[in-house]
mmCIF file of C-alpha atoms and ligand atoms in Angstrom:
data_model
loop_
_atom_site.group_PDB
_atom_site.id
_atom_site.type_symbol
_atom_site.label_atom_id
_atom_site.label_comp_id
_atom_site.label_asym_id
_atom_site.label_seq_id
_atom_site.Cartn_x
_atom_site.Cartn_y
_atom_site.Cartn_z
ATOM 1 C CA MET Y 499 0.475 16.153 18.770
ATOM 2 C CA GLY Y 500 0.345 17.364 15.187
ATOM 3 C CA LEU Y 501 3.259 15.168 14.214
ATOM 4 C CA LYS Y 502 3.139 14.379 10.535
ATOM 5 C CA GLU Y 503 5.641 12.459 8.486
ATOM 6 C CA ASP Y 504 5.692 11.494 4.884
ATOM 7 C CA LYS Y 505 7.823 9.223 2.776
ATOM 8 C CA THR Y 506 7.988 8.723 -0.937
ATOM 9 C CA VAL Y 507 8.106 5.161 -2.196
ATOM 10 C CA ILE Y 508 9.992 4.484 -5.430
ATOM 11 C CA CYS Y 509 9.206 1.756 -7.998
ATOM 12 C CA ASP Y 510 11.666 -1.170 -7.789
ATOM 13 C CA ASN Y 511 11.517 -1.566 -11.564
ATOM 14 C CA CYS Y 512 11.754 1.925 -13.076
ATOM 15 C CA GLY Y 513 12.486 4.307 -10.194
ATOM 16 C CA LYS Y 514 9.364 6.414 -10.599
ATOM 17 C CA ALA Y 515 7.382 7.445 -7.531
ATOM 18 C CA VAL Y 516 4.887 4.743 -6.571
ATOM 19 C CA ALA Y 517 3.187 6.452 -3.686
ATOM 20 C CA ASN Y 518 3.532 9.118 -1.104
ATOM 21 C CA LEU Y 519 2.806 7.697 2.319
ATOM 22 C CA ILE Y 520 1.638 10.164 4.931
ATOM 23 C CA PHE Y 521 1.661 9.011 8.490
ATOM 24 C CA LEU Y 522 -0.527 10.717 11.104
ATOM 25 C CA PRO Y 523 -0.030 9.475 14.631
ATOM 26 C CA ASP Y 524 -2.969 10.204 16.877
ATOM 27 C CA LYS Y 525 -3.988 9.397 20.431
ATOM 28 C CA ASP Y 526 -6.203 6.513 19.400
ATOM 29 C CA ASP Y 527 -5.733 5.796 15.726
ATOM 30 C CA LEU Y 528 -2.793 5.748 13.401
ATOM 31 C CA GLU Y 529 -3.656 6.941 9.960
ATOM 32 C CA ILE Y 530 -1.690 6.213 6.837
ATOM 33 C CA ILE Y 531 -2.719 8.201 3.812
ATOM 34 C CA PHE Y 532 -1.269 7.214 0.502
ATOM 35 C CA ILE Y 533 -1.602 8.784 -2.871
ATOM 36 C CA ASN Y 534 -0.498 6.518 -5.677
ATOM 37 C CA VAL Y 535 0.126 7.365 -9.311
ATOM 38 C CA SER Y 536 -3.541 6.915 -10.169
ATOM 39 C CA LYS Y 537 -4.024 10.048 -8.010
ATOM 40 C CA SER Y 538 -6.605 8.396 -5.834
ATOM 41 C CA THR Y 539 -6.109 8.986 -2.135
ATOM 42 C CA HIS Y 540 -6.515 6.122 0.277
ATOM 43 C CA HIS Y 541 -6.924 6.467 4.025
ATOM 44 C CA LEU Y 542 -6.129 3.564 6.293
ATOM 45 C CA LYS Y 543 -6.808 3.902 9.991
ATOM 46 C CA THR Y 544 -5.885 1.407 12.618
ATOM 47 C CA ARG Y 545 -5.679 1.008 16.389
ATOM 48 C CA GLU Y 546 -3.978 -2.366 16.322
ATOM 49 C CA ASN Y 547 -0.257 -3.078 15.999
ATOM 50 C CA LYS Y 548 0.579 0.593 16.380
ATOM 51 C CA LEU Y 549 4.183 0.116 17.467
ATOM 52 C CA GLU Y 550 4.902 -2.365 14.678
ATOM 53 C CA ILE Y 551 3.299 -0.069 12.103
ATOM 54 C CA ILE Y 552 5.402 2.885 13.276
ATOM 55 C CA LYS Y 553 8.585 0.789 13.021
ATOM 56 C CA ALA Y 554 7.684 -0.497 9.550
ATOM 57 C CA PHE Y 555 6.884 3.031 8.371
ATOM 58 C CA TYR Y 556 10.191 4.508 9.529
ATOM 59 C CA LYS Y 557 12.163 1.638 7.997
ATOM 60 C CA ILE Y 558 10.030 1.882 4.833
ATOM 61 C CA ASP Y 559 9.499 -1.860 5.208
ATOM 62 C CA LEU Y 560 6.486 -1.957 2.920
ATOM 63 C CA ILE Y 561 5.925 -5.698 3.089
ATOM 64 C CA ALA Y 562 5.704 -5.512 6.885
ATOM 65 C CA LEU Y 563 3.549 -2.381 6.677
ATOM 66 C CA ASP Y 564 1.181 -3.961 4.153
ATOM 67 C CA LYS Y 565 0.813 -7.124 6.267
ATOM 68 C CA LEU Y 566 0.085 -5.092 9.399
ATOM 69 C CA LEU Y 567 -2.580 -3.078 7.570
ATOM 70 C CA GLY Y 568 -4.075 -6.187 5.945
ATOM 71 C CA ASN Y 569 -2.546 -7.993 2.950
ATOM 72 C CA ASN Y 570 -2.671 -5.962 -0.287
ATOM 73 C CA ALA Y 571 -3.950 -2.886 1.528
ATOM 74 C CA LEU Y 572 -1.329 -0.606 -0.017
ATOM 75 C CA GLY Y 573 -1.945 -1.841 -3.526
ATOM 76 C CA PHE Y 574 1.448 -1.877 -5.231
ATOM 77 C CA ILE Y 575 3.378 -4.830 -3.783
ATOM 78 C CA CYS Y 576 4.176 -8.151 -5.486
ATOM 79 C CA TYR Y 577 4.452 -10.741 -2.716
ATOM 80 C CA HIS Y 578 6.275 -13.144 -5.069
ATOM 81 C CA CYS Y 579 9.101 -10.644 -5.753
ATOM 82 C CA LYS Y 580 8.697 -8.893 -2.401
ATOM 83 C CA LYS Y 581 8.998 -5.644 -4.362
ATOM 84 C CA HIS Y 582 6.746 -2.730 -5.171
ATOM 85 C CA TYR Y 583 5.956 -1.293 -8.572
ATOM 86 C CA CYS Y 584 4.309 1.778 -10.047
ATOM 87 C CA SER Y 585 1.064 1.541 -12.009
ATOM 88 C CA GLU Y 586 2.942 1.702 -15.335
ATOM 89 C CA CYS Y 587 5.007 -1.378 -14.457
ATOM 90 C CA TRP Y 588 1.961 -3.457 -13.520
ATOM 91 C CA THR Y 589 0.315 -4.828 -16.681
ATOM 92 C CA ASN Y 590 -2.999 -6.569 -17.451
ATOM 93 C CA CYS Y 591 -4.599 -4.795 -14.507
ATOM 94 C CA TYR Y 592 -8.300 -5.200 -14.017
ATOM 95 C CA ASP Y 593 -10.782 -4.732 -11.214
ATOM 96 C CA ILE Y 594 -12.932 -7.592 -9.986
ATOM 97 C CA TYR Y 595 -16.437 -6.731 -8.858
ATOM 98 C CA ASP Y 596 -18.708 -8.752 -6.620
ATOM 99 C CA GLU Y 597 -22.409 -8.029 -7.183
ATOM 100 C CA GLY Y 598 -21.604 -4.567 -8.472
ATOM 101 C CA TYR Y 599 -19.175 -3.646 -5.687
ATOM 102 C CA TYR Y 600 -15.437 -3.348 -6.107
ATOM 103 C CA ASP Y 601 -13.735 -6.423 -4.663
ATOM 104 C CA TYR Y 602 -10.042 -6.470 -5.662
ATOM 105 C CA THR Y 603 -7.577 -5.642 -8.439
ATOM 106 C CA LEU Y 604 -5.524 -8.192 -10.349
ATOM 107 C CA GLY Y 605 -2.384 -7.453 -12.326
ATOM 108 C CA THR Y 606 0.915 -8.849 -13.600
ATOM 109 C CA CYS Y 607 4.229 -7.606 -12.172
ATOM 110 C CA PRO Y 608 7.354 -6.964 -14.342
ATOM 111 C CA ASN Y 609 8.581 -10.479 -13.475
ATOM 112 C CA GLY Y 610 5.392 -12.084 -14.781
ATOM 113 C CA HIS Y 611 3.654 -12.856 -11.508
ATOM 114 C CA GLU Y 612 -0.103 -12.535 -11.811
ATOM 115 C CA CYS Y 613 -1.438 -11.567 -8.400
ATOM 116 C CA ILE Y 614 -3.848 -9.472 -6.391
ATOM 117 C CA ILE Y 615 -2.420 -5.968 -6.163
ATOM 118 C CA LEU Y 616 -5.126 -4.234 -4.172
ATOM 119 C CA ASP Y 617 -7.716 -5.847 -1.948
HETATM 120 ZN ZN1 LIG J 1084 6.463 -10.348 -8.926
HETATM 121 ZN ZN1 LIG J 1085 7.662 1.409 -12.418
#
């Protein structure tokens, strides 16, 4: 269908752009591409929960979207605050590796919650 939508997500703390979400509906898969402030591009494809994902995307309900894609898939949400923050507002960020492979990223949100940001 060639339908392509994108939405910019703004940091709840400072108002800077957190990510640009690009949504590519497809016959079989939905693909959400997001580019966050670290400039790395992530591609998430799914066949499950398509209708719910579409609804969450259009409402920019990022908590719902993140849960549907797998918790901490988007990589900028604090589940304690239920808010999303840019990379400058997350502090003490570090990557955890398991036997040499990236596992997840920990960080502290502006309200002092230490949590997994990206998994
Ligand atoms: Zn928080
Ligand atoms: Zn921020």
